[in-house]
Amino acid sequence: MRVHVKVLELRTSERFQVVDITREVERVVEESGVKNGVCVIHAPHATAAIVLNEHEQGLIRDILGKLRELFPPDAEWLHNRIDDNAHAHVASAFIGSTRVLPVVNYRLVRGTWQNVFFVEMDGPRSRREVVVEVLGE
Ligand code: ZN
């Protein structure tokens, strides 16, 4: 079995922000030489998430608006007695920080309207990572 790992590094500039990493992830799949297998996309962070969806500016604003509404930073979170980012931890716990996609015939299998997004919820951060691991044959 072939295993190819790459760590993508990114920087965020807003508290809540969506960063499209589709091209970078597809590049890792191409480099891997894996014909058939899976691609694991993992953000090793407790206050961020990985989602798949359409890269359309209105929709991205809808997603960010809903995040603020469902996980308001200024709510009375218990974790905020020791930190100031409970909303981001809770959102990350519900959304998830890992996605697994099939790789078929050297290509990442995703829908036309499924881009890969890193979702920042506790930015800005000078350094965030996304681990992309491609496994297969
Ligand atoms: Zn915290």
mmCIF file of N, CA and C and ligand atoms in Angstrom:
data_model
loop_
_atom_site.group_PDB
_atom_site.id
_atom_site.type_symbol
_atom_site.label_atom_id
_atom_site.label_comp_id
_atom_site.label_asym_id
_atom_site.label_seq_id
_atom_site.Cartn_x
_atom_site.Cartn_y
_atom_site.Cartn_z
ATOM 1 N N MET A 1 0.842 -1.199 0.000
ATOM 2 C CA MET A 1 0.000 0.000 0.000
ATOM 3 C C MET A 1 0.876 1.248 0.000
ATOM 4 N N ARG A 2 0.437 2.202 -0.731
ATOM 5 C CA ARG A 2 1.150 3.465 -0.812
ATOM 6 C C ARG A 2 0.540 4.444 0.198
ATOM 7 N N VAL A 3 1.413 5.173 0.889
ATOM 8 C CA VAL A 3 0.943 6.184 1.841
ATOM 9 C C VAL A 3 1.700 7.475 1.559
ATOM 10 N N HIS A 4 0.961 8.520 1.331
ATOM 11 C CA HIS A 4 1.595 9.811 1.022
ATOM 12 C C HIS A 4 0.974 10.873 1.936
ATOM 13 N N VAL A 5 1.836 11.570 2.660
ATOM 14 C CA VAL A 5 1.342 12.567 3.621
ATOM 15 C C VAL A 5 1.930 13.929 3.321
ATOM 16 N N LYS A 6 1.094 14.937 3.419
ATOM 17 C CA LYS A 6 1.592 16.300 3.287
ATOM 18 C C LYS A 6 0.857 17.202 4.269
ATOM 19 N N VAL A 7 1.594 18.104 4.875
ATOM 20 C CA VAL A 7 0.971 19.043 5.804
ATOM 21 C C VAL A 7 0.862 20.395 5.112
ATOM 22 N N LEU A 8 -0.376 20.846 4.918
ATOM 23 C CA LEU A 8 -0.600 22.168 4.326
ATOM 24 C C LEU A 8 -0.548 23.189 5.445
ATOM 25 N N GLU A 9 0.076 24.314 5.178
ATOM 26 C CA GLU A 9 0.125 25.370 6.188
ATOM 27 C C GLU A 9 -0.670 26.556 5.696
ATOM 28 N N LEU A 10 -1.460 27.131 6.583
ATOM 29 C CA LEU A 10 -2.181 28.319 6.181
ATOM 30 C C LEU A 10 -2.273 29.318 7.315
ATOM 31 N N ARG A 11 -2.625 30.522 6.913
ATOM 32 C CA ARG A 11 -2.724 31.639 7.850
ATOM 33 C C ARG A 11 -4.124 32.219 7.667
ATOM 34 N N THR A 12 -4.757 32.611 8.768
ATOM 35 C CA THR A 12 -6.096 33.180 8.635
ATOM 36 C C THR A 12 -6.091 34.620 9.136
ATOM 37 N N SER A 13 -7.019 35.401 8.614
ATOM 38 C CA SER A 13 -7.024 36.835 8.939
ATOM 39 C C SER A 13 -8.287 37.308 9.643
ATOM 40 N N GLU A 14 -9.262 36.398 9.798
ATOM 41 C CA GLU A 14 -10.528 36.782 10.441
ATOM 42 C C GLU A 14 -10.837 35.802 11.575
ATOM 43 N N ARG A 15 -11.728 36.213 12.465
ATOM 44 C CA ARG A 15 -12.136 35.301 13.538
ATOM 45 C C ARG A 15 -12.858 34.086 12.956
ATOM 46 N N PHE A 16 -13.837 34.360 12.085
ATOM 47 C CA PHE A 16 -14.519 33.294 11.342
ATOM 48 C C PHE A 16 -14.132 33.447 9.872
ATOM 49 N N GLN A 17 -13.633 32.395 9.280
ATOM 50 C CA GLN A 17 -13.187 32.506 7.888
ATOM 51 C C GLN A 17 -13.203 31.136 7.212
ATOM 52 N N VAL A 18 -13.582 31.151 5.952
ATOM 53 C CA VAL A 18 -13.548 29.925 5.151
ATOM 54 C C VAL A 18 -12.384 30.033 4.176
ATOM 55 N N VAL A 19 -11.516 29.031 4.170
ATOM 56 C CA VAL A 19 -10.366 29.023 3.263
ATOM 57 C C VAL A 19 -10.508 27.821 2.335
ATOM 58 N N ASP A 20 -10.552 28.080 1.044
ATOM 59 C CA ASP A 20 -10.700 26.997 0.059
ATOM 60 C C ASP A 20 -9.346 26.326 -0.159
ATOM 61 N N ILE A 21 -9.251 25.042 0.180
ATOM 62 C CA ILE A 21 -7.984 24.317 0.033
ATOM 63 C C ILE A 21 -8.099 23.200 -1.012
ATOM 64 N N THR A 22 -9.126 23.275 -1.857
ATOM 65 C CA THR A 22 -9.373 22.209 -2.840
ATOM 66 C C THR A 22 -8.163 21.950 -3.727
ATOM 67 N N ARG A 23 -7.599 23.018 -4.273
ATOM 68 C CA ARG A 23 -6.491 22.861 -5.215
ATOM 69 C C ARG A 23 -5.291 22.199 -4.542
ATOM 70 N N GLU A 24 -5.013 22.638 -3.319
ATOM 71 C CA GLU A 24 -3.871 22.093 -2.588
ATOM 72 C C GLU A 24 -4.084 20.600 -2.283
ATOM 73 N N VAL A 25 -5.313 20.249 -1.897
ATOM 74 C CA VAL A 25 -5.598 18.844 -1.594
ATOM 75 C C VAL A 25 -5.483 18.006 -2.866
ATOM 76 N N GLU A 26 -6.020 18.519 -3.966
ATOM 77 C CA GLU A 26 -5.935 17.756 -5.220
ATOM 78 C C GLU A 26 -4.490 17.595 -5.674
ATOM 79 N N ARG A 27 -3.670 18.596 -5.400
ATOM 80 C CA ARG A 27 -2.252 18.492 -5.749
ATOM 81 C C ARG A 27 -1.589 17.355 -4.964
ATOM 82 N N VAL A 28 -1.951 17.220 -3.699
ATOM 83 C CA VAL A 28 -1.382 16.143 -2.881
ATOM 84 C C VAL A 28 -1.812 14.782 -3.438
ATOM 85 N N VAL A 29 -3.071 14.689 -3.859
ATOM 86 C CA VAL A 29 -3.552 13.427 -4.444
ATOM 87 C C VAL A 29 -2.766 13.117 -5.725
ATOM 88 N N GLU A 30 -2.562 14.133 -6.552
ATOM 89 C CA GLU A 30 -1.789 13.926 -7.789
ATOM 90 C C GLU A 30 -0.371 13.457 -7.489
ATOM 91 N N GLU A 31 0.287 14.149 -6.557
ATOM 92 C CA GLU A 31 1.667 13.803 -6.193
ATOM 93 C C GLU A 31 1.786 12.391 -5.633
ATOM 94 N N SER A 32 0.713 11.927 -4.987
ATOM 95 C CA SER A 32 0.779 10.653 -4.267
ATOM 96 C C SER A 32 0.982 9.474 -5.205
ATOM 97 N N GLY A 33 0.480 9.596 -6.423
ATOM 98 C CA GLY A 33 0.548 8.475 -7.356
ATOM 99 C C GLY A 33 -0.418 7.349 -7.007
ATOM 100 N N VAL A 34 -1.294 7.587 -6.031
ATOM 101 C CA VAL A 34 -2.278 6.567 -5.652
ATOM 102 C C VAL A 34 -3.386 6.529 -6.698
ATOM 103 N N LYS A 35 -3.656 5.323 -7.218
ATOM 104 C CA LYS A 35 -4.709 5.193 -8.225
ATOM 105 C C LYS A 35 -6.074 5.055 -7.572
ATOM 106 N N ASN A 36 -6.177 4.114 -6.615
ATOM 107 C CA ASN A 36 -7.444 3.906 -5.907
ATOM 108 C C ASN A 36 -7.195 3.801 -4.410
ATOM 109 N N GLY A 37 -7.960 4.559 -3.647
ATOM 110 C CA GLY A 37 -7.788 4.537 -2.200
ATOM 111 C C GLY A 37 -8.632 5.599 -1.557
ATOM 112 N N VAL A 38 -8.088 6.206 -0.497
ATOM 113 C CA VAL A 38 -8.822 7.261 0.194
ATOM 114 C C VAL A 38 -7.899 8.432 0.492
ATOM 115 N N CYS A 39 -8.515 9.573 0.679
ATOM 116 C CA CYS A 39 -7.784 10.780 1.056
ATOM 117 C C CYS A 39 -8.378 11.296 2.366
ATOM 118 N N VAL A 40 -7.531 11.327 3.381
ATOM 119 C CA VAL A 40 -7.959 11.833 4.694
ATOM 120 C C VAL A 40 -7.520 13.288 4.790
ATOM 121 N N ILE A 41 -8.468 14.156 5.117
ATOM 122 C CA ILE A 41 -8.166 15.584 5.252
ATOM 123 C C ILE A 41 -8.483 15.947 6.689
ATOM 124 N N HIS A 42 -7.442 16.295 7.442
ATOM 125 C CA HIS A 42 -7.613 16.471 8.888
ATOM 126 C C HIS A 42 -6.994 17.776 9.371
ATOM 127 N N ALA A 43 -7.794 18.556 10.078
ATOM 128 C CA ALA A 43 -7.264 19.765 10.710
ATOM 129 C C ALA A 43 -6.959 19.419 12.165
ATOM 130 N N PRO A 44 -5.682 19.384 12.550
ATOM 131 C CA PRO A 44 -5.340 19.017 13.929
ATOM 132 C C PRO A 44 -5.517 20.201 14.881
ATOM 133 N N HIS A 45 -6.731 20.689 14.952
ATOM 134 C CA HIS A 45 -7.039 21.856 15.783
ATOM 135 C C HIS A 45 -8.419 21.669 16.411
ATOM 136 N N ALA A 46 -8.598 22.152 17.638
ATOM 137 C CA ALA A 46 -9.867 21.994 18.357
ATOM 138 C C ALA A 46 -10.838 23.136 18.093
ATOM 139 N N THR A 47 -10.384 24.127 17.326
ATOM 140 C CA THR A 47 -11.240 25.304 17.119
ATOM 141 C C THR A 47 -11.410 25.630 15.636
ATOM 142 N N ALA A 48 -11.233 24.607 14.805
ATOM 143 C CA ALA A 48 -11.412 24.765 13.360
ATOM 144 C C ALA A 48 -12.148 23.528 12.851
ATOM 145 N N ALA A 49 -12.498 23.524 11.575
ATOM 146 C CA ALA A 49 -13.230 22.389 11.021
ATOM 147 C C ALA A 49 -12.907 22.246 9.537
ATOM 148 N N ILE A 50 -13.259 21.084 9.001
ATOM 149 C CA ILE A 50 -13.140 20.850 7.559
ATOM 150 C C ILE A 50 -14.543 20.549 7.046
ATOM 151 N N VAL A 51 -14.965 21.260 6.015
ATOM 152 C CA VAL A 51 -16.264 20.964 5.412
ATOM 153 C C VAL A 51 -16.130 20.910 3.890
ATOM 154 N N LEU A 52 -17.136 20.304 3.280
ATOM 155 C CA LEU A 52 -17.208 20.221 1.822
ATOM 156 C C LEU A 52 -18.428 21.009 1.388
ATOM 157 N N ASN A 53 -18.224 21.968 0.506
ATOM 158 C CA ASN A 53 -19.398 22.652 -0.041
ATOM 159 C C ASN A 53 -19.029 23.564 -1.200
ATOM 160 N N GLU A 54 -20.041 24.242 -1.689
ATOM 161 C CA GLU A 54 -19.870 25.057 -2.894
ATOM 162 C C GLU A 54 -19.134 26.363 -2.599
ATOM 163 N N HIS A 55 -18.180 26.686 -3.475
ATOM 164 C CA HIS A 55 -17.456 27.947 -3.319
ATOM 165 C C HIS A 55 -18.227 29.049 -4.039
ATOM 166 N N GLU A 56 -19.210 29.576 -3.335
ATOM 167 C CA GLU A 56 -20.015 30.680 -3.876
ATOM 168 C C GLU A 56 -20.071 31.708 -2.762
ATOM 169 N N GLN A 57 -19.749 32.964 -3.093
ATOM 170 C CA GLN A 57 -19.576 33.977 -2.048
ATOM 171 C C GLN A 57 -20.801 34.134 -1.143
ATOM 172 N N GLY A 58 -22.004 34.100 -1.736
ATOM 173 C CA GLY A 58 -23.209 34.240 -0.922
ATOM 174 C C GLY A 58 -23.335 33.083 0.050
ATOM 175 N N LEU A 59 -23.067 31.885 -0.442
ATOM 176 C CA LEU A 59 -23.177 30.695 0.409
ATOM 177 C C LEU A 59 -22.135 30.724 1.525
ATOM 178 N N ILE A 60 -20.934 31.154 1.202
ATOM 179 C CA ILE A 60 -19.887 31.236 2.231
ATOM 180 C C ILE A 60 -20.314 32.208 3.325
ATOM 181 N N ARG A 61 -20.918 33.328 2.923
ATOM 182 C CA ARG A 61 -21.420 34.280 3.934
ATOM 183 C C ARG A 61 -22.567 33.678 4.731
ATOM 184 N N ASP A 62 -23.403 32.884 4.052
ATOM 185 C CA ASP A 62 -24.495 32.200 4.772
ATOM 186 C C ASP A 62 -23.926 31.255 5.828
ATOM 187 N N ILE A 63 -22.905 30.502 5.440
ATOM 188 C CA ILE A 63 -22.299 29.539 6.372
ATOM 189 C C ILE A 63 -21.687 30.284 7.568
ATOM 190 N N LEU A 64 -20.944 31.345 7.287
ATOM 191 C CA LEU A 64 -20.315 32.103 8.372
ATOM 192 C C LEU A 64 -21.368 32.757 9.270
ATOM 193 N N GLY A 65 -22.449 33.255 8.659
ATOM 194 C CA GLY A 65 -23.514 33.877 9.442
ATOM 195 C C GLY A 65 -24.199 32.864 10.346
ATOM 196 N N LYS A 66 -24.436 31.663 9.823
ATOM 197 C CA LYS A 66 -25.094 30.624 10.607
ATOM 198 C C LYS A 66 -24.187 30.144 11.742
ATOM 199 N N LEU A 67 -22.882 30.086 11.471
ATOM 200 C CA LEU A 67 -21.936 29.695 12.522
ATOM 201 C C LEU A 67 -22.006 30.664 13.703
ATOM 202 N N ARG A 68 -22.010 31.954 13.392
ATOM 203 C CA ARG A 68 -22.083 32.970 14.464
ATOM 204 C C ARG A 68 -23.399 32.881 15.219
ATOM 205 N N GLU A 69 -24.469 32.542 14.469
ATOM 206 C CA GLU A 69 -25.780 32.455 15.102
ATOM 207 C C GLU A 69 -25.877 31.219 16.009
ATOM 208 N N LEU A 70 -25.392 30.079 15.520
ATOM 209 C CA LEU A 70 -25.487 28.831 16.290
ATOM 210 C C LEU A 70 -24.473 28.773 17.424
ATOM 211 N N PHE A 71 -23.289 29.367 17.188
ATOM 212 C CA PHE A 71 -22.211 29.302 18.177
ATOM 213 C C PHE A 71 -21.710 30.716 18.485
ATOM 214 N N PRO A 72 -22.542 31.528 19.120
ATOM 215 C CA PRO A 72 -22.164 32.932 19.332
ATOM 216 C C PRO A 72 -20.985 33.073 20.303
ATOM 217 N N PRO A 73 -19.958 33.807 19.887
ATOM 218 C CA PRO A 73 -18.772 33.970 20.734
ATOM 219 C C PRO A 73 -19.082 34.603 22.091
ATOM 220 N N ASP A 74 -20.127 35.437 22.149
ATOM 221 C CA ASP A 74 -20.378 36.150 23.410
ATOM 222 C C ASP A 74 -21.416 35.472 24.306
ATOM 223 N N ALA A 75 -21.762 34.235 24.008
ATOM 224 C CA ALA A 75 -22.696 33.514 24.879
ATOM 225 C C ALA A 75 -21.984 33.181 26.197
ATOM 226 N N GLU A 76 -22.775 32.737 27.171
ATOM 227 C CA GLU A 76 -22.149 32.458 28.480
ATOM 228 C C GLU A 76 -21.612 31.034 28.545
ATOM 229 N N TRP A 77 -20.546 30.799 27.823
ATOM 230 C CA TRP A 77 -19.921 29.477 27.779
ATOM 231 C C TRP A 77 -19.072 29.250 29.042
ATOM 232 N N LEU A 78 -19.089 28.056 29.569
ATOM 233 C CA LEU A 78 -18.286 27.755 30.767
ATOM 234 C C LEU A 78 -16.789 27.813 30.468
ATOM 235 N N HIS A 79 -16.399 27.326 29.275
ATOM 236 C CA HIS A 79 -14.971 27.308 28.911
ATOM 237 C C HIS A 79 -14.377 28.714 28.883
ATOM 238 N N ASN A 80 -15.233 29.703 28.694
ATOM 239 C CA ASN A 80 -14.718 31.075 28.629
ATOM 240 C C ASN A 80 -14.288 31.623 29.985
ATOM 241 N N ARG A 81 -14.505 30.828 31.059
ATOM 242 C CA ARG A 81 -13.969 31.246 32.352
ATOM 243 C C ARG A 81 -12.449 31.101 32.356
ATOM 244 N N ILE A 82 -11.917 30.221 31.478
ATOM 245 C CA ILE A 82 -10.456 30.041 31.428
ATOM 246 C C ILE A 82 -9.874 30.416 30.060
ATOM 247 N N ASP A 83 -10.741 30.670 29.087
ATOM 248 C CA ASP A 83 -10.282 30.972 27.732
ATOM 249 C C ASP A 83 -11.341 31.877 27.095
ATOM 250 N N ASP A 84 -11.202 32.180 25.811
ATOM 251 C CA ASP A 84 -12.204 33.064 25.198
ATOM 252 C C ASP A 84 -12.715 32.504 23.877
ATOM 253 N N ASN A 85 -12.613 31.179 23.736
ATOM 254 C CA ASN A 85 -12.954 30.620 22.429
ATOM 255 C C ASN A 85 -13.864 29.391 22.511
ATOM 256 N N ALA A 86 -14.701 29.346 23.538
ATOM 257 C CA ALA A 86 -15.596 28.186 23.701
ATOM 258 C C ALA A 86 -16.448 27.943 22.455
ATOM 259 N N HIS A 87 -16.949 29.029 21.872
ATOM 260 C CA HIS A 87 -17.811 28.886 20.692
ATOM 261 C C HIS A 87 -17.121 28.071 19.598
ATOM 262 N N ALA A 88 -15.809 28.315 19.431
ATOM 263 C CA ALA A 88 -15.055 27.636 18.372
ATOM 264 C C ALA A 88 -14.830 26.162 18.701
ATOM 265 N N HIS A 89 -14.578 25.860 19.983
ATOM 266 C CA HIS A 89 -14.431 24.454 20.388
ATOM 267 C C HIS A 89 -15.733 23.702 20.138
ATOM 268 N N VAL A 90 -16.851 24.305 20.552
ATOM 269 C CA VAL A 90 -18.146 23.621 20.427
ATOM 270 C C VAL A 90 -18.496 23.430 18.951
ATOM 271 N N ALA A 91 -18.277 24.455 18.154
ATOM 272 C CA ALA A 91 -18.559 24.345 16.720
ATOM 273 C C ALA A 91 -17.697 23.259 16.081
ATOM 274 N N SER A 92 -16.421 23.229 16.435
ATOM 275 C CA SER A 92 -15.525 22.210 15.886
ATOM 276 C C SER A 92 -15.981 20.811 16.284
ATOM 277 N N ALA A 93 -16.447 20.676 17.536
ATOM 278 C CA ALA A 93 -16.917 19.369 18.012
ATOM 279 C C ALA A 93 -18.124 18.895 17.208
ATOM 280 N N PHE A 94 -19.004 19.821 16.852
ATOM 281 C CA PHE A 94 -20.211 19.441 16.114
ATOM 282 C C PHE A 94 -19.950 19.246 14.622
ATOM 283 N N ILE A 95 -19.126 20.094 14.035
ATOM 284 C CA ILE A 95 -18.903 20.013 12.581
ATOM 285 C C ILE A 95 -17.911 18.904 12.252
ATOM 286 N N GLY A 96 -16.848 18.825 13.038
ATOM 287 C CA GLY A 96 -15.824 17.805 12.792
ATOM 288 C C GLY A 96 -14.602 18.383 12.114
ATOM 289 N N SER A 97 -13.450 17.819 12.436
ATOM 290 C CA SER A 97 -12.199 18.349 11.899
ATOM 291 C C SER A 97 -11.560 17.425 10.865
ATOM 292 N N THR A 98 -12.283 16.372 10.480
ATOM 293 C CA THR A 98 -11.731 15.410 9.516
ATOM 294 C C THR A 98 -12.781 15.034 8.468
ATOM 295 N N ARG A 99 -12.337 14.909 7.225
ATOM 296 C CA ARG A 99 -13.212 14.375 6.163
ATOM 297 C C ARG A 99 -12.396 13.336 5.408
ATOM 298 N N VAL A 100 -13.076 12.297 4.939
ATOM 299 C CA VAL A 100 -12.429 11.246 4.152
ATOM 300 C C VAL A 100 -13.139 11.160 2.810
ATOM 301 N N LEU A 101 -12.365 11.283 1.732
ATOM 302 C CA LEU A 101 -12.940 11.213 0.386
ATOM 303 C C LEU A 101 -12.306 10.058 -0.379
ATOM 304 N N PRO A 102 -13.071 9.458 -1.284
ATOM 305 C CA PRO A 102 -12.494 8.401 -2.115
ATOM 306 C C PRO A 102 -11.510 8.991 -3.133
ATOM 307 N N VAL A 103 -10.517 8.177 -3.477
ATOM 308 C CA VAL A 103 -9.642 8.487 -4.611
ATOM 309 C C VAL A 103 -9.876 7.372 -5.624
ATOM 310 N N VAL A 104 -10.322 7.737 -6.809
ATOM 311 C CA VAL A 104 -10.605 6.747 -7.850
ATOM 312 C C VAL A 104 -9.927 7.188 -9.129
ATOM 313 N N ASN A 105 -9.129 6.285 -9.676
ATOM 314 C CA ASN A 105 -8.447 6.578 -10.936
ATOM 315 C C ASN A 105 -7.596 7.851 -10.842
ATOM 316 N N TYR A 106 -6.828 7.939 -9.762
ATOM 317 C CA TYR A 106 -5.886 9.046 -9.507
ATOM 318 C C TYR A 106 -6.564 10.375 -9.182
ATOM 319 N N ARG A 107 -7.892 10.348 -9.024
ATOM 320 C CA ARG A 107 -8.569 11.622 -8.765
ATOM 321 C C ARG A 107 -9.376 11.607 -7.474
ATOM 322 N N LEU A 108 -9.399 12.773 -6.817
ATOM 323 C CA LEU A 108 -10.225 12.948 -5.630
ATOM 324 C C LEU A 108 -11.678 12.966 -6.089
ATOM 325 N N VAL A 109 -12.508 12.116 -5.482
ATOM 326 C CA VAL A 109 -13.916 12.072 -5.890
ATOM 327 C C VAL A 109 -14.705 13.091 -5.072
ATOM 328 N N ARG A 110 -15.194 14.100 -5.772
ATOM 329 C CA ARG A 110 -16.018 15.115 -5.107
ATOM 330 C C ARG A 110 -17.030 15.621 -6.116
ATOM 331 N N GLY A 111 -18.148 16.124 -5.617
ATOM 332 C CA GLY A 111 -19.165 16.664 -6.508
ATOM 333 C C GLY A 111 -18.703 17.990 -7.088
ATOM 334 N N THR A 112 -19.351 18.387 -8.164
ATOM 335 C CA THR A 112 -19.025 19.660 -8.804
ATOM 336 C C THR A 112 -19.101 20.812 -7.813
ATOM 337 N N TRP A 113 -20.047 20.702 -6.867
ATOM 338 C CA TRP A 113 -20.254 21.792 -5.906
ATOM 339 C C TRP A 113 -19.705 21.436 -4.536
ATOM 340 N N GLN A 114 -18.723 20.578 -4.537
ATOM 341 C CA GLN A 114 -18.076 20.204 -3.273
ATOM 342 C C GLN A 114 -16.613 20.589 -3.287
ATOM 343 N N ASN A 115 -16.344 21.790 -2.839
ATOM 344 C CA ASN A 115 -14.958 22.180 -2.622
ATOM 345 C C ASN A 115 -14.586 21.826 -1.188
ATOM 346 N N VAL A 116 -13.286 21.796 -0.934
ATOM 347 C CA VAL A 116 -12.817 21.471 0.414
ATOM 348 C C VAL A 116 -12.468 22.781 1.127
ATOM 349 N N PHE A 117 -13.124 23.000 2.253
ATOM 350 C CA PHE A 117 -12.896 24.235 3.009
ATOM 351 C C PHE A 117 -12.293 23.968 4.385
ATOM 352 N N PHE A 118 -11.295 24.750 4.726
ATOM 353 C CA PHE A 118 -10.847 24.835 6.107
ATOM 354 C C PHE A 118 -11.690 25.944 6.726
ATOM 355 N N VAL A 119 -12.327 25.665 7.853
ATOM 356 C CA VAL A 119 -13.160 26.680 8.487
ATOM 357 C C VAL A 119 -12.487 27.161 9.781
ATOM 358 N N GLU A 120 -12.043 28.383 9.734
ATOM 359 C CA GLU A 120 -11.458 29.024 10.918
ATOM 360 C C GLU A 120 -12.579 29.571 11.785
ATOM 361 N N MET A 121 -12.506 29.296 13.086
ATOM 362 C CA MET A 121 -13.530 29.835 13.981
ATOM 363 C C MET A 121 -12.929 30.540 15.188
ATOM 364 N N ASP A 122 -11.604 30.582 15.237
ATOM 365 C CA ASP A 122 -10.913 31.265 16.335
ATOM 366 C C ASP A 122 -9.676 31.992 15.807
ATOM 367 N N GLY A 123 -9.892 32.704 14.709
ATOM 368 C CA GLY A 123 -8.777 33.417 14.109
ATOM 369 C C GLY A 123 -8.682 34.836 14.653
ATOM 370 N N PRO A 124 -7.803 35.641 14.087
ATOM 371 C CA PRO A 124 -6.818 35.216 13.083
ATOM 372 C C PRO A 124 -5.677 34.422 13.712
ATOM 373 N N ARG A 125 -5.121 33.522 12.907
ATOM 374 C CA ARG A 125 -4.003 32.687 13.355
ATOM 375 C C ARG A 125 -2.886 32.766 12.319
ATOM 376 N N SER A 126 -1.667 32.892 12.813
ATOM 377 C CA SER A 126 -0.529 32.993 11.897
ATOM 378 C C SER A 126 -0.154 31.634 11.315
ATOM 379 N N ARG A 127 -0.599 30.548 11.987
ATOM 380 C CA ARG A 127 -0.246 29.239 11.470
ATOM 381 C C ARG A 127 -1.325 28.213 11.814
ATOM 382 N N ARG A 128 -1.944 27.693 10.790
ATOM 383 C CA ARG A 128 -2.878 26.582 10.941
ATOM 384 C C ARG A 128 -2.370 25.481 10.014
ATOM 385 N N GLU A 129 -2.696 24.225 10.358
ATOM 386 C CA GLU A 129 -2.242 23.110 9.533
ATOM 387 C C GLU A 129 -3.432 22.252 9.110
ATOM 388 N N VAL A 130 -3.263 21.658 7.949
ATOM 389 C CA VAL A 130 -4.207 20.630 7.497
ATOM 390 C C VAL A 130 -3.345 19.449 7.028
ATOM 391 N N VAL A 131 -3.555 18.315 7.646
ATOM 392 C CA VAL A 131 -2.813 17.114 7.261
ATOM 393 C C VAL A 131 -3.618 16.393 6.181
ATOM 394 N N VAL A 132 -2.970 16.139 5.064
ATOM 395 C CA VAL A 132 -3.625 15.419 3.959
ATOM 396 C C VAL A 132 -2.870 14.105 3.783
ATOM 397 N N GLU A 133 -3.569 12.998 3.987
ATOM 398 C CA GLU A 133 -2.925 11.681 3.856
ATOM 399 C C GLU A 133 -3.672 10.876 2.807
ATOM 400 N N VAL A 134 -2.931 10.429 1.811
ATOM 401 C CA VAL A 134 -3.533 9.632 0.738
ATOM 402 C C VAL A 134 -3.039 8.202 0.888
ATOM 403 N N LEU A 135 -3.973 7.260 0.993
ATOM 404 C CA LEU A 135 -3.638 5.851 1.194
ATOM 405 C C LEU A 135 -4.292 5.030 0.093
ATOM 406 N N GLY A 136 -3.540 4.089 -0.445
ATOM 407 C CA GLY A 136 -4.140 3.218 -1.454
ATOM 408 C C GLY A 136 -3.076 2.562 -2.311
ATOM 409 N N GLU A 137 -3.498 2.167 -3.493
ATOM 410 C CA GLU A 137 -2.593 1.437 -4.388
ATOM 411 C C GLU A 137 -2.616 2.036 -5.775
HETATM 412 ZN ZN ZN B 1 -10.070 27.165 24.429
#
